Amino acid sequence: MTDELYIAGCAAWLPPPVPAADAVASGAFPVAEARRTDVQSVTVAAEEDSAPAMAARAARAALGRAGLSSREVGLLLHATLYDQGHDLWGTASYVQALALGTGQPACPAVEVRQVSNGGMASMELARAFLSSAEGPRAALLTAGDVFCPPAFDRWRADPGTVYADGGAALVLARDGGFARVRSLVTVSDPGLERMHRGDHPFRPPADGRVRTVDLEECKEQYLARHGMRATVDRAARGQRSAVDEALAGAKAELCDIARFVLPHLGRRRLESAYFRPFGIAPERTTWPWSRTVGHLGAGDQFAGLARLVERREVLPGDLVLLLGVGAGFTWSGAVVEILELPDWQV
């Protein structure tokens, strides 16, 4: 059980979707991969829509839904997975300026680099910050990414997952909100870190070539060293631990969970990691919607919870289990109790 911690608001800002069928027809999305992921469409940003700008738009919406002013925010955490548009640059400060303004005094603004589990990691960090006796009332958590060529091919970089552009945000507060965080846990297994590094050197190619993202190659190199069975078992133990600890912390059972907010992975990955191991029916999860969006990097959980509330797919008293996983590996779980159903304009 956590100390009193609430979700006061959440939102997503997503660009228009591109049908997966169009990508298949153009040759960008392999037919076999389209069948494996079962993704219908993916949100793709226009050239003028940067990752931090979309995160800031979501942040303003989430803050408005929380009914809080910028002065009541004591911490801003911006979670990212991929390039934010500039080198050696304070991305979180840019989000802060757009979302909260540039007036003084300004709260700390920090970027969180925990790959796909960055949103959930931000919740962990914000909880510790808000638990201080002298701490502020609220923390604003944001996430935003754009996955684009030449270095990142959203359709092929990570077979089993299709990457989407967009921003998402969530407001954590200690004085109240529409939902209470009943538990929040993260478990880690650094022995799996090499799965997303492979045998590649730490420095970019000396000949100046752009190093493209190829997670399948990294995975194959890792499996050649450690074996498929041992790796699958190790990942399953991490995911199981996160679920079990989150439920125990909330004093709940899996059967008590009304809805599940899952990472926006392809269908086959969700089947192997969540649906089959835990006996979760896909219709009780965010999958019917996430397959029309794609993987938002660190923002899947914020966007998924916002979607459930906006569509009134949860009711007061419902327990919602948010699950996250990121390279490294880390797995997070949070049990959230819906206290009231706000009437948010969409």
C-alpha atoms as a printed R data frame, in Angstrom:
    type eleno elety resid chain resno       x       y       z
1   ATOM     1    CA   MET     A     1   0.000   0.000   0.000
2   ATOM     2    CA   THR     A     2   1.347   3.441  -0.898
3   ATOM     3    CA   ASP     A     3   1.049   6.559   1.215
4   ATOM     4    CA   GLU     A     4  -1.810   8.751   0.080
5   ATOM     5    CA   LEU     A     5  -1.092   9.339  -3.602
6   ATOM     6    CA   TYR     A     6  -3.635  10.281  -6.232
7   ATOM     7    CA   ILE     A     7  -3.938  10.761  -9.959
8   ATOM     8    CA   ALA     A     8  -5.541  14.143 -10.494
9   ATOM     9    CA   GLY     A     9  -5.488  14.224 -14.297
10  ATOM    10    CA   CYS     A    10  -4.086  12.544 -17.395
11  ATOM    11    CA   ALA     A    11  -4.219  13.139 -21.134
12  ATOM    12    CA   ALA     A    12  -2.648  12.299 -24.477
13  ATOM    13    CA   TRP     A    13  -1.985  14.337 -27.595
14  ATOM    14    CA   LEU     A    14  -1.759  12.110 -30.649
15  ATOM    15    CA   PRO     A    15  -1.272  12.993 -34.321
16  ATOM    16    CA   PRO     A    16  -3.447  11.393 -37.009
17  ATOM    17    CA   PRO     A    17  -3.113   7.636 -37.573
18  ATOM    18    CA   VAL     A    18  -1.640   6.046 -40.678
19  ATOM    19    CA   PRO     A    19  -3.362   2.761 -41.625
20  ATOM    20    CA   ALA     A    20  -1.102  -0.270 -41.389
21  ATOM    21    CA   ALA     A    21  -2.621  -1.497 -44.648
22  ATOM    22    CA   ASP     A    22  -1.175   1.544 -46.428
23  ATOM    23    CA   ALA     A    23   2.288   0.762 -45.050
24  ATOM    24    CA   VAL     A    24   1.937  -2.844 -46.200
25  ATOM    25    CA   ALA     A    25   0.859  -1.724 -49.672
26  ATOM    26    CA   SER     A    26   3.876   0.591 -49.981
27  ATOM    27    CA   GLY     A    27   6.283  -2.124 -48.830
28  ATOM    28    CA   ALA     A    28   7.227  -0.270 -45.636
29  ATOM    29    CA   PHE     A    29   5.548  -2.840 -43.373
30  ATOM    30    CA   PRO     A    30   6.272  -6.520 -44.124
31  ATOM    31    CA   VAL     A    31   3.122  -8.600 -44.590
32  ATOM    32    CA   ALA     A    32   4.257 -11.242 -42.095
33  ATOM    33    CA   GLU     A    33   4.957  -8.595 -39.483
34  ATOM    34    CA   ALA     A    34   1.569  -6.980 -40.045
35  ATOM    35    CA   ARG     A    35  -0.082 -10.327 -39.366
36  ATOM    36    CA   ARG     A    36   2.042 -10.978 -36.306
37  ATOM    37    CA   THR     A    37   1.426  -7.623 -34.652
38  ATOM    38    CA   ASP     A    38  -2.223  -7.275 -35.776
39  ATOM    39    CA   VAL     A    39  -1.807  -3.494 -35.576
40  ATOM    40    CA   GLN     A    40  -4.460  -1.552 -37.483
41  ATOM    41    CA   SER     A    41  -2.857   1.903 -37.578
42  ATOM    42    CA   VAL     A    42  -0.074   3.995 -36.086
43  ATOM    43    CA   THR     A    43  -0.043   7.678 -35.159
44  ATOM    44    CA   VAL     A    44   2.555   9.602 -37.171
45  ATOM    45    CA   ALA     A    45   3.596  13.180 -36.447
46  ATOM    46    CA   ALA     A    46   3.772  15.957 -38.980
47  ATOM    47    CA   GLU     A    47   7.179  17.539 -39.481
48  ATOM    48    CA   GLU     A    48   6.262  20.502 -37.278
49  ATOM    49    CA   ASP     A    49   5.135  18.304 -34.355
50  ATOM    50    CA   SER     A    50   8.182  17.644 -32.190
51  ATOM    51    CA   ALA     A    51   8.211  15.077 -29.404
52  ATOM    52    CA   PRO     A    52   8.513  17.558 -26.515
53  ATOM    53    CA   ALA     A    53   5.897  19.870 -28.036
54  ATOM    54    CA   MET     A    54   3.365  17.029 -28.159
55  ATOM    55    CA   ALA     A    55   4.245  16.134 -24.565
56  ATOM    56    CA   ALA     A    56   3.625  19.743 -23.531
57  ATOM    57    CA   ARG     A    57   0.215  19.762 -25.228
58  ATOM    58    CA   ALA     A    58  -0.746  16.649 -23.303
59  ATOM    59    CA   ALA     A    59   0.640  18.226 -20.126
60  ATOM    60    CA   ARG     A    60  -1.529  21.317 -20.450
61  ATOM    61    CA   ALA     A    61  -4.593  19.139 -20.967
62  ATOM    62    CA   ALA     A    62  -3.765  16.929 -17.975
63  ATOM    63    CA   LEU     A    63  -3.129  19.935 -15.749
64  ATOM    64    CA   GLY     A    64  -6.434  21.485 -16.804
65  ATOM    65    CA   ARG     A    65  -8.254  18.252 -16.030
66  ATOM    66    CA   ALA     A    66  -6.590  18.186 -12.617
67  ATOM    67    CA   GLY     A    67  -7.832  21.696 -11.915
68  ATOM    68    CA   LEU     A    68  -4.377  22.828 -10.857
69  ATOM    69    CA   SER     A    69  -2.373  25.911 -11.693
70  ATOM    70    CA   SER     A    70   1.240  25.817 -12.819
71  ATOM    71    CA   ARG     A    71   2.288  27.222  -9.432
72  ATOM    72    CA   GLU     A    72   0.963  24.125  -7.689
73  ATOM    73    CA   VAL     A    73   3.326  21.861  -9.635
74  ATOM    74    CA   GLY     A    74   6.492  21.199  -7.654
75  ATOM    75    CA   LEU     A    75   8.219  18.813 -10.062
76  ATOM    76    CA   LEU     A    76   8.169  18.078 -13.785
77  ATOM    77    CA   LEU     A    77   9.538  14.780 -15.075
78  ATOM    78    CA   HIS     A    78   9.751  14.232 -18.834
79  ATOM    79    CA   ALA     A    79  10.238  10.609 -19.909
80  ATOM    80    CA   THR     A    80  11.758   9.846 -23.302
81  ATOM    81    CA   LEU     A    81  12.785   6.815 -25.304
82  ATOM    82    CA   TYR     A    82  14.260   8.246 -28.490
83  ATOM    83    CA   ASP     A    83  15.901  11.399 -29.846
84  ATOM    84    CA   GLN     A    84  14.192  14.641 -28.820
85  ATOM    85    CA   GLY     A    85  15.375  16.776 -31.713
86  ATOM    86    CA   HIS     A    86  18.545  18.472 -30.443
87  ATOM    87    CA   ASP     A    87  21.879  17.443 -28.958
88  ATOM    88    CA   LEU     A    88  23.069  18.509 -25.490
89  ATOM    89    CA   TRP     A    89  19.716  20.133 -24.785
90  ATOM    90    CA   GLY     A    90  17.421  20.431 -21.762
91  ATOM    91    CA   THR     A    91  14.326  18.707 -23.134
92  ATOM    92    CA   ALA     A    92  12.459  18.757 -19.821
93  ATOM    93    CA   SER     A    93  12.998  22.506 -19.506
94  ATOM    94    CA   TYR     A    94  11.474  23.026 -22.954
95  ATOM    95    CA   VAL     A    95   8.414  21.004 -21.946
96  ATOM    96    CA   GLN     A    96   8.242  22.998 -18.728
97  ATOM    97    CA   ALA     A    97   8.333  26.314 -20.566
98  ATOM    98    CA   LEU     A    98   5.540  25.288 -22.934
99  ATOM    99    CA   ALA     A    99   3.365  23.595 -20.320
100 ATOM   100    CA   LEU     A   100   3.903  25.726 -17.220
101 ATOM   101    CA   GLY     A   101   5.336  28.982 -18.519
102 ATOM   102    CA   THR     A   102   8.614  30.701 -17.784
103 ATOM   103    CA   GLY     A   103   7.653  32.638 -14.674
104 ATOM   104    CA   GLN     A   104   9.682  32.419 -11.487
105 ATOM   105    CA   PRO     A   105  10.122  30.550  -9.266
106 ATOM   106    CA   ALA     A   106  10.140  27.482 -11.477
107 ATOM   107    CA   CYS     A   107  10.046  23.925 -10.179
108 ATOM   108    CA   PRO     A   108  12.743  21.363 -11.009
109 ATOM   109    CA   ALA     A   109  12.385  19.856 -14.498
110 ATOM   110    CA   VAL     A   110  14.190  16.564 -15.118
111 ATOM   111    CA   GLU     A   111  14.399  14.178 -18.069
112 ATOM   112    CA   VAL     A   112  13.899  10.471 -17.294
113 ATOM   113    CA   ARG     A   113  15.653   8.008 -19.609
114 ATOM   114    CA   GLN     A   114  14.140   4.642 -18.741
115 ATOM   115    CA   VAL     A   115  13.145   3.694 -22.305
116 ATOM   116    CA   SER     A   116   9.653   2.176 -22.607
117 ATOM   117    CA   ASN     A   117   9.180   2.055 -18.834
118 ATOM   118    CA   GLY     A   118   9.958   5.737 -18.406
119 ATOM   119    CA   GLY     A   119   6.427   6.806 -17.578
120 ATOM   120    CA   MET     A   120   6.110   4.276 -14.789
121 ATOM   121    CA   ALA     A   121   9.616   5.106 -13.548
122 ATOM   122    CA   SER     A   122   8.532   8.750 -13.366
123 ATOM   123    CA   MET     A   123   5.644   7.741 -11.127
124 ATOM   124    CA   GLU     A   124   8.100   6.020  -8.786
125 ATOM   125    CA   LEU     A   125  10.352   9.082  -8.640
126 ATOM   126    CA   ALA     A   126   7.467  11.500  -8.194
127 ATOM   127    CA   ARG     A   127   6.029   9.433  -5.354
128 ATOM   128    CA   ALA     A   128   9.272   9.755  -3.424
129 ATOM   129    CA   PHE     A   129   9.383  13.496  -4.115
130 ATOM   130    CA   LEU     A   130   5.786  14.080  -3.022
131 ATOM   131    CA   SER     A   131   6.172  12.007   0.145
132 ATOM   132    CA   SER     A   132   8.492  14.602   1.657
133 ATOM   133    CA   ALA     A   133   6.885  16.539   4.504
134 ATOM   134    CA   GLU     A   134   7.990  19.767   2.849
135 ATOM   135    CA   GLY     A   135   7.166  18.544  -0.624
136 ATOM   136    CA   PRO     A   136   4.838  20.198  -3.121
137 ATOM   137    CA   ARG     A   137   1.234  19.346  -3.798
138 ATOM   138    CA   ALA     A   138   1.615  17.868  -7.276
139 ATOM   139    CA   ALA     A   139   4.035  16.532  -9.873
140 ATOM   140    CA   LEU     A   140   3.538  16.751 -13.632
141 ATOM   141    CA   LEU     A   141   4.780  13.710 -15.545
142 ATOM   142    CA   THR     A   142   5.126  13.844 -19.323
143 ATOM   143    CA   ALA     A   143   6.283  11.577 -22.128
144 ATOM   144    CA   GLY     A   144   6.835  12.251 -25.804
145 ATOM   145    CA   ASP     A   145   8.593  10.690 -28.760
146 ATOM   146    CA   VAL     A   146   8.873  10.833 -32.536
147 ATOM   147    CA   PHE     A   147  10.346   7.815 -34.328
148 ATOM   148    CA   CYS     A   148  11.599   8.758 -37.756
149 ATOM   149    CA   PRO     A   149  14.192   7.961 -40.431
150 ATOM   150    CA   PRO     A   150  16.996   7.753 -41.203
151 ATOM   151    CA   ALA     A   151  17.987   6.107 -37.913
152 ATOM   152    CA   PHE     A   152  14.616   4.686 -36.874
153 ATOM   153    CA   ASP     A   153  12.201   2.727 -39.060
154 ATOM   154    CA   ARG     A   154   9.013   2.467 -36.996
155 ATOM   155    CA   TRP     A   155   7.759  -0.518 -39.012
156 ATOM   156    CA   ARG     A   156  10.930  -2.655 -38.920
157 ATOM   157    CA   ALA     A   157  13.239  -1.540 -36.092
158 ATOM   158    CA   ASP     A   158  11.747  -3.872 -33.481
159 ATOM   159    CA   PRO     A   159   9.762  -6.782 -34.981
160 ATOM   160    CA   GLY     A   160   6.734  -7.442 -32.797
161 ATOM   161    CA   THR     A   161   6.193  -3.773 -31.952
162 ATOM   162    CA   VAL     A   162   5.310  -0.808 -34.160
163 ATOM   163    CA   TYR     A   163   6.371   2.594 -32.835
164 ATOM   164    CA   ALA     A   164   4.046   5.596 -32.724
165 ATOM   165    CA   ASP     A   165   4.503   9.338 -32.323
166 ATOM   166    CA   GLY     A   166   2.713  11.321 -29.647
167 ATOM   167    CA   GLY     A   167   2.714  12.850 -26.202
168 ATOM   168    CA   ALA     A   168   1.083  11.864 -22.919
169 ATOM   169    CA   ALA     A   169   0.947  13.276 -19.412
170 ATOM   170    CA   LEU     A   170  -0.242  12.478 -15.912
171 ATOM   171    CA   VAL     A   171  -0.591  14.598 -12.764
172 ATOM   172    CA   LEU     A   172   0.226  12.947  -9.442
173 ATOM   173    CA   ALA     A   173  -1.036  14.704  -6.321
174 ATOM   174    CA   ARG     A   174  -1.093  14.036  -2.617
175 ATOM   175    CA   ASP     A   175  -4.267  15.986  -1.771
176 ATOM   176    CA   GLY     A   176  -6.740  14.084  -3.932
177 ATOM   177    CA   GLY     A   177  -7.764  13.185  -7.450
178 ATOM   178    CA   PHE     A   178 -10.130  11.035  -9.471
179 ATOM   179    CA   ALA     A   179  -8.103   7.905  -8.687
180 ATOM   180    CA   ARG     A   180  -5.984   6.659  -5.803
181 ATOM   181    CA   VAL     A   181  -2.726   4.795  -6.316
182 ATOM   182    CA   ARG     A   182  -3.150   1.677  -4.194
183 ATOM   183    CA   SER     A   183   0.275   0.253  -5.046
184 ATOM   184    CA   LEU     A   184   3.286   1.058  -7.202
185 ATOM   185    CA   VAL     A   185   6.253  -1.285  -7.655
186 ATOM   186    CA   THR     A   186   9.215  -1.761  -9.982
187 ATOM   187    CA   VAL     A   187  11.500  -4.771 -10.274
188 ATOM   188    CA   SER     A   188  14.744  -4.944 -12.216
189 ATOM   189    CA   ASP     A   189  17.006  -7.539 -13.828
190 ATOM   190    CA   PRO     A   190  20.154  -5.941 -15.294
191 ATOM   191    CA   GLY     A   191  21.260  -9.331 -16.575
192 ATOM   192    CA   LEU     A   192  18.988  -8.746 -19.577
193 ATOM   193    CA   GLU     A   193  20.505  -5.360 -20.421
194 ATOM   194    CA   ARG     A   194  22.549  -6.685 -23.332
195 ATOM   195    CA   MET     A   195  19.431  -7.767 -25.216
196 ATOM   196    CA   HIS     A   196  19.071  -4.216 -26.550
197 ATOM   197    CA   ARG     A   197  22.808  -3.644 -26.992
198 ATOM   198    CA   GLY     A   198  23.950  -6.871 -28.593
199 ATOM   199    CA   ASP     A   199  27.600  -6.982 -29.580
200 ATOM   200    CA   HIS     A   200  27.724  -3.423 -30.891
201 ATOM   201    CA   PRO     A   201  30.502  -1.058 -29.760
202 ATOM   202    CA   PHE     A   202  29.655   1.918 -27.593
203 ATOM   203    CA   ARG     A   203  30.868   4.463 -30.123
204 ATOM   204    CA   PRO     A   204  29.170   5.193 -33.456
205 ATOM   205    CA   PRO     A   205  30.755   3.914 -36.682
206 ATOM   206    CA   ALA     A   206  34.095   5.601 -37.391
207 ATOM   207    CA   ASP     A   207  33.221   6.092 -41.050
208 ATOM   208    CA   GLY     A   208  30.403   8.494 -40.168
209 ATOM   209    CA   ARG     A   209  27.549   6.216 -41.206
210 ATOM   210    CA   VAL     A   210  24.243   6.703 -39.398
211 ATOM   211    CA   ARG     A   211  23.750   3.891 -36.908
212 ATOM   212    CA   THR     A   212  20.242   2.603 -37.462
213 ATOM   213    CA   VAL     A   213  18.137   0.960 -34.778
214 ATOM   214    CA   ASP     A   214  17.940  -2.810 -35.323
215 ATOM   215    CA   LEU     A   215  16.708  -4.431 -32.122
216 ATOM   216    CA   GLU     A   216  16.186  -7.784 -33.823
217 ATOM   217    CA   GLU     A   217  19.914  -8.058 -34.521
218 ATOM   218    CA   CYS     A   218  20.726  -7.134 -30.919
219 ATOM   219    CA   LYS     A   219  18.300  -9.754 -29.649
220 ATOM   220    CA   GLU     A   220  19.748 -12.458 -31.894
221 ATOM   221    CA   GLN     A   221  23.252 -11.672 -30.667
222 ATOM   222    CA   TYR     A   222  22.090 -11.856 -27.052
223 ATOM   223    CA   LEU     A   223  20.238 -15.142 -27.560
224 ATOM   224    CA   ALA     A   224  23.294 -16.681 -29.204
225 ATOM   225    CA   ARG     A   225  25.083 -16.159 -25.890
226 ATOM   226    CA   HIS     A   226  22.330 -16.979 -23.413
227 ATOM   227    CA   GLY     A   227  19.765 -19.164 -25.168
228 ATOM   228    CA   MET     A   228  16.077 -18.666 -25.876
229 ATOM   229    CA   ARG     A   229  14.583 -20.754 -23.062
230 ATOM   230    CA   ALA     A   230  16.640 -19.211 -20.267
231 ATOM   231    CA   THR     A   231  15.951 -15.714 -21.577
232 ATOM   232    CA   VAL     A   232  12.204 -16.235 -21.891
233 ATOM   233    CA   ASP     A   233  12.020 -17.714 -18.395
234 ATOM   234    CA   ARG     A   234  14.002 -14.840 -16.935
235 ATOM   235    CA   ALA     A   235  11.783 -12.207 -18.546
236 ATOM   236    CA   ALA     A   236   8.649 -14.049 -17.435
237 ATOM   237    CA   ARG     A   237   9.878 -14.107 -13.828
238 ATOM   238    CA   GLY     A   238  10.422 -10.365 -13.879
239 ATOM   239    CA   GLN     A   239   6.958  -9.680 -15.261
240 ATOM   240    CA   ARG     A   240   5.334 -12.098 -12.800
241 ATOM   241    CA   SER     A   241   7.139 -10.457  -9.877
242 ATOM   242    CA   ALA     A   242   5.893  -7.004 -10.856
243 ATOM   243    CA   VAL     A   243   2.298  -8.207 -11.125
244 ATOM   244    CA   ASP     A   244   2.401 -10.194  -7.888
245 ATOM   245    CA   GLU     A   245   4.013  -7.380  -5.902
246 ATOM   246    CA   ALA     A   246   1.614  -4.757  -7.257
247 ATOM   247    CA   LEU     A   247  -1.398  -6.892  -6.343
248 ATOM   248    CA   ALA     A   248  -0.005  -7.701  -2.902
249 ATOM   249    CA   GLY     A   249   0.679  -4.041  -2.208
250 ATOM   250    CA   ALA     A   250  -2.912  -3.192  -3.074
251 ATOM   251    CA   LYS     A   251  -4.262  -6.163  -1.088
252 ATOM   252    CA   ALA     A   252  -5.990  -7.345  -4.245
253 ATOM   253    CA   GLU     A   253  -6.204 -10.442  -6.419
254 ATOM   254    CA   LEU     A   254  -5.963 -10.587 -10.191
255 ATOM   255    CA   CYS     A   255  -9.691 -11.339 -10.350
256 ATOM   256    CA   ASP     A   256 -10.365  -8.001  -8.611
257 ATOM   257    CA   ILE     A   257  -8.901  -6.022 -11.512
258 ATOM   258    CA   ALA     A   258 -11.560  -4.531 -13.777
259 ATOM   259    CA   ARG     A   259  -9.287  -3.218 -16.541
260 ATOM   260    CA   PHE     A   260  -5.646  -3.580 -17.568
261 ATOM   261    CA   VAL     A   261  -3.526  -0.840 -19.151
262 ATOM   262    CA   LEU     A   262  -0.791  -2.684 -21.032
263 ATOM   263    CA   PRO     A   263   2.214  -1.587 -23.099
264 ATOM   264    CA   HIS     A   264   1.278  -0.963 -26.732
265 ATOM   265    CA   LEU     A   265   2.999  -4.040 -28.125
266 ATOM   266    CA   GLY     A   266   1.921  -6.202 -31.037
267 ATOM   267    CA   ARG     A   267  -0.651  -8.951 -30.523
268 ATOM   268    CA   ARG     A   268   1.803 -11.859 -30.393
269 ATOM   269    CA   ARG     A   269   3.966 -10.189 -27.752
270 ATOM   270    CA   LEU     A   270   0.912  -9.364 -25.660
271 ATOM   271    CA   GLU     A   271  -0.282 -12.944 -25.965
272 ATOM   272    CA   SER     A   272   3.014 -14.367 -24.712
273 ATOM   273    CA   ALA     A   273   3.681 -11.790 -21.981
274 ATOM   274    CA   TYR     A   274   0.211 -11.011 -20.612
275 ATOM   275    CA   PHE     A   275  -2.861 -12.664 -22.118
276 ATOM   276    CA   ARG     A   276  -1.823 -16.309 -21.742
277 ATOM   277    CA   PRO     A   277   0.373 -16.197 -18.595
278 ATOM   278    CA   PHE     A   278  -2.171 -14.249 -16.555
279 ATOM   279    CA   GLY     A   279  -5.383 -15.377 -18.216
280 ATOM   280    CA   ILE     A   280  -6.304 -11.833 -19.227
281 ATOM   281    CA   ALA     A   281  -8.995 -11.432 -21.872
282 ATOM   282    CA   PRO     A   282  -7.856  -8.892 -24.497
283 ATOM   283    CA   GLU     A   283 -11.157  -7.004 -24.278
284 ATOM   284    CA   ARG     A   284 -10.423  -6.211 -20.614
285 ATOM   285    CA   THR     A   285  -7.252  -4.418 -21.681
286 ATOM   286    CA   THR     A   286  -6.405  -1.351 -23.737
287 ATOM   287    CA   TRP     A   287  -5.418  -3.551 -26.703
288 ATOM   288    CA   PRO     A   288  -8.559  -2.835 -28.813
289 ATOM   289    CA   TRP     A   289  -7.487   0.826 -28.795
290 ATOM   290    CA   SER     A   290  -3.693   0.505 -28.619
291 ATOM   291    CA   ARG     A   291  -3.663  -1.498 -31.863
292 ATOM   292    CA   THR     A   292  -4.933   1.674 -33.575
293 ATOM   293    CA   VAL     A   293  -2.180   3.827 -32.023
294 ATOM   294    CA   GLY     A   294   1.100   1.924 -31.722
295 ATOM   295    CA   HIS     A   295   3.809   2.020 -29.055
296 ATOM   296    CA   LEU     A   296   4.187   5.537 -27.628
297 ATOM   297    CA   GLY     A   297   7.533   4.888 -25.988
298 ATOM   298    CA   ALA     A   298   7.246   5.914 -22.330
299 ATOM   299    CA   GLY     A   299   3.671   7.189 -22.630
300 ATOM   300    CA   ASP     A   300   1.546   4.057 -23.101
301 ATOM   301    CA   GLN     A   301   0.273   3.898 -19.519
302 ATOM   302    CA   PHE     A   302  -0.630   7.591 -19.247
303 ATOM   303    CA   ALA     A   303  -2.419   7.538 -22.594
304 ATOM   304    CA   GLY     A   304  -4.162   4.239 -21.862
305 ATOM   305    CA   LEU     A   305  -5.574   5.373 -18.526
306 ATOM   306    CA   ALA     A   306  -6.752   8.633 -20.076
307 ATOM   307    CA   ARG     A   307  -8.525   6.665 -22.787
308 ATOM   308    CA   LEU     A   308 -10.398   4.487 -20.276
309 ATOM   309    CA   VAL     A   309 -11.611   7.537 -18.364
310 ATOM   310    CA   GLU     A   310 -12.491   9.581 -21.461
311 ATOM   311    CA   ARG     A   311 -14.535   6.721 -22.887
312 ATOM   312    CA   ARG     A   312 -16.086   5.988 -19.484
313 ATOM   313    CA   GLU     A   313 -14.896   2.401 -19.665
314 ATOM   314    CA   VAL     A   314 -14.262   2.370 -15.915
315 ATOM   315    CA   LEU     A   315 -16.560   3.061 -12.965
316 ATOM   316    CA   PRO     A   316 -16.035   4.356  -9.420
317 ATOM   317    CA   GLY     A   317 -14.708   1.507  -7.315
318 ATOM   318    CA   ASP     A   318 -12.970  -0.214 -10.227
319 ATOM   319    CA   LEU     A   319  -9.372  -1.321  -9.836
320 ATOM   320    CA   VAL     A   320  -7.124  -0.757 -12.851
321 ATOM   321    CA   LEU     A   321  -3.714  -2.408 -13.194
322 ATOM   322    CA   LEU     A   322  -1.124  -0.393 -15.118
323 ATOM   323    CA   LEU     A   323   1.805  -2.480 -16.352
324 ATOM   324    CA   GLY     A   324   5.043  -1.316 -17.935
325 ATOM   325    CA   VAL     A   325   8.227  -2.937 -19.181
326 ATOM   326    CA   GLY     A   326  11.428  -1.434 -20.479
327 ATOM   327    CA   ALA     A   327  14.809  -2.541 -21.752
328 ATOM   328    CA   GLY     A   328  17.314  -3.056 -18.987
329 ATOM   329    CA   PHE     A   329  15.110  -4.814 -17.947
330 ATOM   330    CA   THR     A   330  12.599  -3.217 -15.603
331 ATOM   331    CA   TRP     A   331   8.968  -4.126 -15.010
332 ATOM   332    CA   SER     A   332   6.492  -1.899 -13.185
333 ATOM   333    CA   GLY     A   333   2.980  -2.362 -11.903
334 ATOM   334    CA   ALA     A   334   0.511   0.049 -10.329
335 ATOM   335    CA   VAL     A   335  -2.949  -0.716  -8.997
336 ATOM   336    CA   VAL     A   336  -5.171   2.334  -9.301
337 ATOM   337    CA   GLU     A   337  -8.609   2.649  -7.701
338 ATOM   338    CA   ILE     A   338 -11.108   4.822  -9.566
339 ATOM   339    CA   LEU     A   339 -12.757   7.118  -7.004
340 ATOM   340    CA   GLU     A   340 -14.908   9.171  -9.340
341 ATOM   341    CA   LEU     A   341 -15.463   9.455 -13.061
342 ATOM   342    CA   PRO     A   342 -14.648  12.982 -14.207
343 ATOM   343    CA   ASP     A   343 -16.500  14.448 -17.159
344 ATOM   344    CA   TRP     A   344 -13.585  15.300 -19.431
345 ATOM   345    CA   GLN     A   345 -14.123  16.895 -22.788
346 ATOM   346    CA   VAL     A   346 -12.359  15.018 -25.571
